[in-house]
Amino acid sequence: MNILFLNGPNLNLLGQRQPEIYGRTTLGDIEAQVREQATKAGVTIDFRQSNHEGELVTWIQQARGKFAVIVLNAAAYTHTSVALRDAISAVEVPTIEIHLSNIHAREEIRHRSLIAAVCWGQIAGFGEKSYYLALQAALQLKPS
Amino acid sequence: MNILFLNGPNLNLLGQRQPEIYGRTTLGDIEAQVREQATKAGVTIDFRQSNHEGELVTWIQQARGKFAVIVLNAAAYTHTSVALRDAISAVEVPTIEIHLSNIHAREEIRHRSLIAAVCWGQIAGFGEKSYYLALQAALQLKPS
Amino acid sequence: MNILFLNGPNLNLLGQRQPEIYGRTTLGDIEAQVREQATKAGVTIDFRQSNHEGELVTWIQQARGKFAVIVLNAAAYTHTSVALRDAISAVEVPTIEIHLSNIHAREEIRHRSLIAAVCWGQIAGFGEKSYYLALQAALQLKPS
Amino acid sequence: MNILFLNGPNLNLLGQRQPEIYGRTTLGDIEAQVREQATKAGVTIDFRQSNHEGELVTWIQQARGKFAVIVLNAAAYTHTSVALRDAISAVEVPTIEIHLSNIHAREEIRHRSLIAAVCWGQIAGFGEKSYYLALQAALQLKPS
Amino acid sequence: MNILFLNGPNLNLLGQRQPEIYGRTTLGDIEAQVREQATKAGVTIDFRQSNHEGELVTWIQQARGKFAVIVLNAAAYTHTSVALRDAISAVEVPTIEIHLSNIHAREEIRHRSLIAAVCWGQIAGFGEKSYYLALQAALQLKPS
Amino acid sequence: MNILFLNGPNLNLLGQRQPEIYGRTTLGDIEAQVREQATKAGVTIDFRQSNHEGELVTWIQQARGKFAVIVLNAAAYTHTSVALRDAISAVEVPTIEIHLSNIHAREEIRHRSLIAAVCWGQIAGFGEKSYYLALQAALQLKPS
Amino acid sequence: MNILFLNGPNLNLLGQRQPEIYGRTTLGDIEAQVREQATKAGVTIDFRQSNHEGELVTWIQQARGKFAVIVLNAAAYTHTSVALRDAISAVEVPTIEIHLSNIHAREEIRHRSLIAAVCWGQIAGFGEKSYYLALQAALQLKPS
Amino acid sequence: MNILFLNGPNLNLLGQRQPEIYGRTTLGDIEAQVREQATKAGVTIDFRQSNHEGELVTWIQQARGKFAVIVLNAAAYTHTSVALRDAISAVEVPTIEIHLSNIHAREEIRHRSLIAAVCWGQIAGFGEKSYYLALQAALQLKPS
Amino acid sequence: MNILFLNGPNLNLLGQRQPEIYGRTTLGDIEAQVREQATKAGVTIDFRQSNHEGELVTWIQQARGKFAVIVLNAAAYTHTSVALRDAISAVEVPTIEIHLSNIHAREEIRHRSLIAAVCWGQIAGFGEKSYYLALQAALQLKPS
Amino acid sequence: MNILFLNGPNLNLLGQRQPEIYGRTTLGDIEAQVREQATKAGVTIDFRQSNHEGELVTWIQQARGKFAVIVLNAAAYTHTSVALRDAISAVEVPTIEIHLSNIHAREEIRHRSLIAAVCWGQIAGFGEKSYYLALQAALQLKPS
Amino acid sequence: MNILFLNGPNLNLLGQRQPEIYGRTTLGDIEAQVREQATKAGVTIDFRQSNHEGELVTWIQQARGKFAVIVLNAAAYTHTSVALRDAISAVEVPTIEIHLSNIHAREEIRHRSLIAAVCWGQIAGFGEKSYYLALQAALQLKPS
Amino acid sequence: MNILFLNGPNLNLLGQRQPEIYGRTTLGDIEAQVREQATKAGVTIDFRQSNHEGELVTWIQQARGKFAVIVLNAAAYTHTSVALRDAISAVEVPTIEIHLSNIHAREEIRHRSLIAAVCWGQIAGFGEKSYYLALQAALQLKPS
């Protein structure tokens, strides 16, 4: 069983950027943690980041048949991308929407998620732990 | 460590009501599962349901000093209750907002959560598993 | 065949309150009339009032299997309660929404009914006669 | 006592058109039923249909002094005609607004009734039975 | 010089309908007054009323080359007819929009005029005198 | 195979009216062109215009069983007529919505089409050629 | 009989400013014309202009008992001044709202008049002639 | 003369909850102060708190004939309860709306008061002193 | 201790203007009452009125260091003046917003206060008594 | 004569993705068909797809002087890209907006086209045939 | 070459008022700096402040023919004054809109500038340096 | 001291595109001018353009520690990119938002800047001179 973790724009800066909101852990730290937990659970992961909407769209498209679940932290594109929404609809791989911060408690422009309507579920506000919870959620699809 | 699970209006009907949206598991089934997982993790839980907004408010108020975390499935009151929001703000116990269904993918009136802005984080859309993920999230606060 | 008549907040004041809008008949008068007509038609009724949203929710839940139709004058909760809406959806008993006054001809805040979308139909504006018309409507479900 | 039943655009297609919403009964069937019930009740009815907003306006105007009540299914014009609203205001004959379907449970554009504010009351959602209930409501004005 | 006075839906009821808003003068009285004043001023008028949007559209279309000015009391169609707006744009005859009542001081739905943007000017609120003022305005185009 | 071309209000003025937007070709010219192309393609057409919403509604209703496709330039009624929308839904003949101008590039009030949601497709902005393209689209339904 | 003509901000520039919208006539020219016509009609006028909202408010207040009618071209303050609205309500002198241009045909921010709801009527779009028409309207109150 | 002081949800927490907004005085402290001032002024008070909307509605209903004034701090229900509004309208006892904080200076959702339109007046922002000012206001109704 | 009472546009008309809303007491009467009560309390007051937004702004600016509290009835400027809001922010003298009528119960345009967000508190709806209550509120700042 | 066909995000999945909305034909199939029809008509085409907004912008920019017409299926970017709109404005090559599905009949977020205002016309809802109709439209610009 | 610097309400308080937003420099300091830089550049300036909207309007009107450029910091009137907008349109002197703070990053009510649409350009957010940058911008119009 | 000038989509077309709005100067011309002025001032610049949102995001991220100021003309992405906003927040390099045209005076969709809230200031409307003014603004940060 393979799980694809996709990270959107500016998440490569994690740990440097506004630590009062996002914490000091880097994306590399998170990837390491997720990988370790995944290994324990007997699944493999792929973990990528891009600042390009188009690249994220392509990666989602290519997930078909290769990944059982997509965990997507679309960051800023959550609020502006209909293309990501269409890619998720098209690929028909269950997708979990995650956010480091509680987007519902931030500025107005972050309240609306354009992708939520086509995702399996949403986990938001637990910092890096949003990733680990998403892994737990994904593992439920693992055939025993 | 104690965790308080609160369930809002109509959740007592779980398993009977619109199974295509909410599944066939009853609230009792979920409570049993949560309790079992909590026991394994060495924490105790309290698990309640009420159709009364005022009773939920009172329970949240009383959590102070007794519970380390509140897991709240406010159901319909999510969208209409400022009183719950005020209670959460007042009690200063970290609160996790959960939903069985992905509220962001349903009717317009379910898109706005009045309590999100004062909660720690949100988990929505994983059916009964939203409860288990919330337990996982809560356990992170457990002193080792 | 049993029919449940539920009355929301402040309807216990009927006959005292703003008679230019609601008339001078009391809720007791209406109950008596409805009961008389029901008896003639060979059906039994239950007739209740509550100021508590949660109590109305519970009564609707309990109607399952006991009542063939619910006639609901939700009064002020018509415009603010998603919990009533969910209860009606869940109980799967045909529900007729009634109003004494023509809510569509009053203040803006009374134009939107949160429960209309899950009710069988709506009768509004005929004063106490809204109840009798609802009884007529309900009787059509009576097995002959 | 005379009662005028007016039917707006496309109601002449009743029974052919989207039966999953409107049922299979034709407008002629309804007229026959209404007429039979009216005869029993000792009142006469006039029953008309037009696709023309202007014609409906004229018929309402002419009702003055000839009809005790108007029962109006304005169909699509419910949502777009200020002219019908003005005609009802002007004619000063009590008017009952009816709808086959529960307009409050359909698309957004059918939620607003431009005529509701000047009607006596509204009956919506009971299919053809909306007509019979309106007749019952109208009969209450019959001098005994 | 010819001037066309067009009157929209329900204006045929003038003098009977809601006299507290529209006064007791009939449309015939107004026509007589306008005609008398027009004769004094050496111009001829045509004075018509229709409840049909389509007929008003056609009359406006036919004004081209025959009338120097159109005085239009579109009544309820003021607020709902894009077709009248297009007809006025197309015919290229200066059109004066008039209203008996001050539409800006009435219900919200009467505040927006769909035809104002293509009219020469607007006179509203002077009762029947709105017609006489419009005649005065129109006479300014009379070649001396 | 028969195709019905329906034209809404003010289109009879085509060629005279605002030529900078609509061009100088008359509706008669367009009809002749459409007829010629239809003849070549071996289909017959009916080509009508009305300023009356009600008449257009009636023509659409009568298309059932007589025409394989309706090509509808509803002009101003595009934006204000729920009755046309209902007629198209009811008649169940595939309907192509056309516009001479690109309505999406004009004033705000022309951006919303009330009929689009029930039409097969939309062709807008190509002047008279919108008609010929619609004919091409319609021919695809021709049984070979 | 005295009539007060009040002119709001920037009207002192009339004749210089954007002549394609407002024409080349100066406010002095208009005053002379109004005065001449008033003299013929046997009434006296007072004619003032101010750029200060507060001064216009004061002038309206002082009109009580001295003027039979106020003709008010509030210019930009039409759209932003609740203080003028209150002054008109308070003074209880019939007030005619006038505009040189057709405000309903200009930018969105000029569509809403805050004073219309408390004025007798509105005349807009006839350039300087709006003043003369207002004088005609005012003269109807002249005791003969 | 009796005055009823009603306190809505979460006010029982006063003094513990968000002291930077609400201060450190408890509801008991306020009651003691109000009682002392009332005694000096020769009036009696009743002072209650509830987290239940329905209970507050009932208490308002029962005030009729027993209390000369109601002082209502509806807290969160200020913004969500039409039922309280209806109760105040019905009971016809002058009601003073109070708030500890200046609700107009807080989050958007606290700007709209659903009860203001049926209250005598509003006092907001003076902390516990809002209660004492309300008492002063109420005393003006005391027969001397 | 000095207290500055400022009164906005049209308040000079008090007692003459719409007595059904504002009562018959003049601004002079109120000033006399406030002065008498202030003298008893051992404080001095300054009491002014202006129809000019700019003058009110200047008076507020000049209050710094001279007055301990400002009591401001901004009347119509409450709803339209950002300049008053900025002046209050800048002067850093606690400001009490008062209104004779309950602005929340009047027309929509009076519901939004642009100054509330920077004021200490709001007292509205008690007629002239709003002034006396504001004095009571202000006295709490008096050093004993 | 050269025509540029540009395809936006996710159109490379055509034939796999939600066939109930988009059909089973692949983008390659459509390209082959368009090419064949173009060859018959004596014109050449270029046919491209990209998931990158920036790449589509660049391709539009480069069309200047090389292509007589652009046919653009912007897919999801239709609703979110001002950059595409600016590119179309800048390049001054007539651009035809096409859509496989009738965007006006789908979810709210697909109703607004940001590019429509700068396109020549729009063809939507005819599935793959939208491409062939666009080719027909484009051919009208072919010099004979 | 003359340049007119106009300053709106409350800017006379600069240096005292909310220094965390506006800094400690006074308007006099800024004037001195601007004057020094202007002298070096060989141009003369006029530098004024008023709290009165009407006075600012008048000063703008009088700029015609005397000043080559107006630099306008309208402060609070930026968001509420259509009169300033009209004055700028009328005077036809290029006007530069400046702001000390970045109005786009502050409260909602400061996001909309009513004057921006008629200004040459906008400089906002650079504190006192916004004035010097505006001087640089203005100098570009200086004939060499 | 280094300054980074970033240019968004379609700015590579400058000088060709809609010269009535943007002028005839190319981006190369502007770069040359900026470079010359920078050299005189003793600072170095980097000057780039991209049509890709993701590339602009990456460039902003990389500015950290290398550039003292970013001057950003985000063009169309100003209105649609939350990703750019997040990048600016994250990089913590003071950023000046510039626009060639006065975006506040153009179409509605260009009025809202998603990046303004996180920028130092905004300069808009001075054509190519917006760049030179931004350079002047940036130089103020140069250590002397």
mmCIF file of C-alpha atoms in Angstrom, chain A residues 76 78-80 102-114, chain B residues 85 108 111-114 117, chain H residues 107-109, chain K residues 106 108 111, chain L residues 82 85 112 114 117:
data_model
loop_
_atom_site.group_PDB
_atom_site.id
_atom_site.type_symbol
_atom_site.label_atom_id
_atom_site.label_comp_id
_atom_site.label_asym_id
_atom_site.label_seq_id
_atom_site.Cartn_x
_atom_site.Cartn_y
_atom_site.Cartn_z
ATOM 1 C CA ALA A 76 -2.703 28.714 -0.348
ATOM 2 C CA THR A 78 -6.784 25.422 -1.078
ATOM 3 C CA HIS A 79 -8.593 28.727 -1.457
ATOM 4 C CA THR A 80 -7.955 29.588 -5.111
ATOM 5 C CA ASN A 102 -7.003 25.854 11.875
ATOM 6 C CA ILE A 103 -7.950 27.675 8.680
ATOM 7 C CA HIS A 104 -11.423 28.315 10.056
ATOM 8 C CA ALA A 105 -9.917 30.482 12.795
ATOM 9 C CA ARG A 106 -7.815 32.682 10.511
ATOM 10 C CA GLU A 107 -8.552 35.473 8.010
ATOM 11 C CA GLU A 108 -11.761 35.384 5.993
ATOM 12 C CA ILE A 109 -9.976 34.481 2.750
ATOM 13 C CA ARG A 110 -8.838 31.197 4.316
ATOM 14 C CA HIS A 111 -12.302 30.061 5.379
ATOM 15 C CA ARG A 112 -13.421 28.747 2.021
ATOM 16 C CA SER A 113 -11.812 25.558 0.727
ATOM 17 C CA LEU A 114 -12.400 24.938 -2.959
ATOM 18 C CA ARG B 85 -18.486 29.155 21.214
ATOM 19 C CA GLU B 108 -24.433 25.774 2.271
ATOM 20 C CA HIS B 111 -20.295 25.271 5.688
ATOM 21 C CA ARG B 112 -19.937 27.847 8.443
ATOM 22 C CA SER B 113 -18.854 26.614 11.872
ATOM 23 C CA LEU B 114 -19.461 29.151 14.634
ATOM 24 C CA ALA B 117 -12.593 29.883 15.583
ATOM 25 C CA GLU H 107 -16.332 40.228 16.174
ATOM 26 C CA GLU H 108 -18.776 40.601 13.292
ATOM 27 C CA ILE H 109 -21.123 37.904 14.622
ATOM 28 C CA ARG K 106 -6.251 47.953 7.757
ATOM 29 C CA GLU K 108 -12.487 46.716 6.010
ATOM 30 C CA HIS K 111 -10.299 49.382 1.863
ATOM 31 C CA VAL L 82 -2.925 33.763 -1.897
ATOM 32 C CA ARG L 85 0.710 36.630 -0.126
ATOM 33 C CA ARG L 112 -9.091 43.819 -4.514
ATOM 34 C CA LEU L 114 -4.758 39.878 -2.083
ATOM 35 C CA ALA L 117 -2.270 43.356 3.430
#
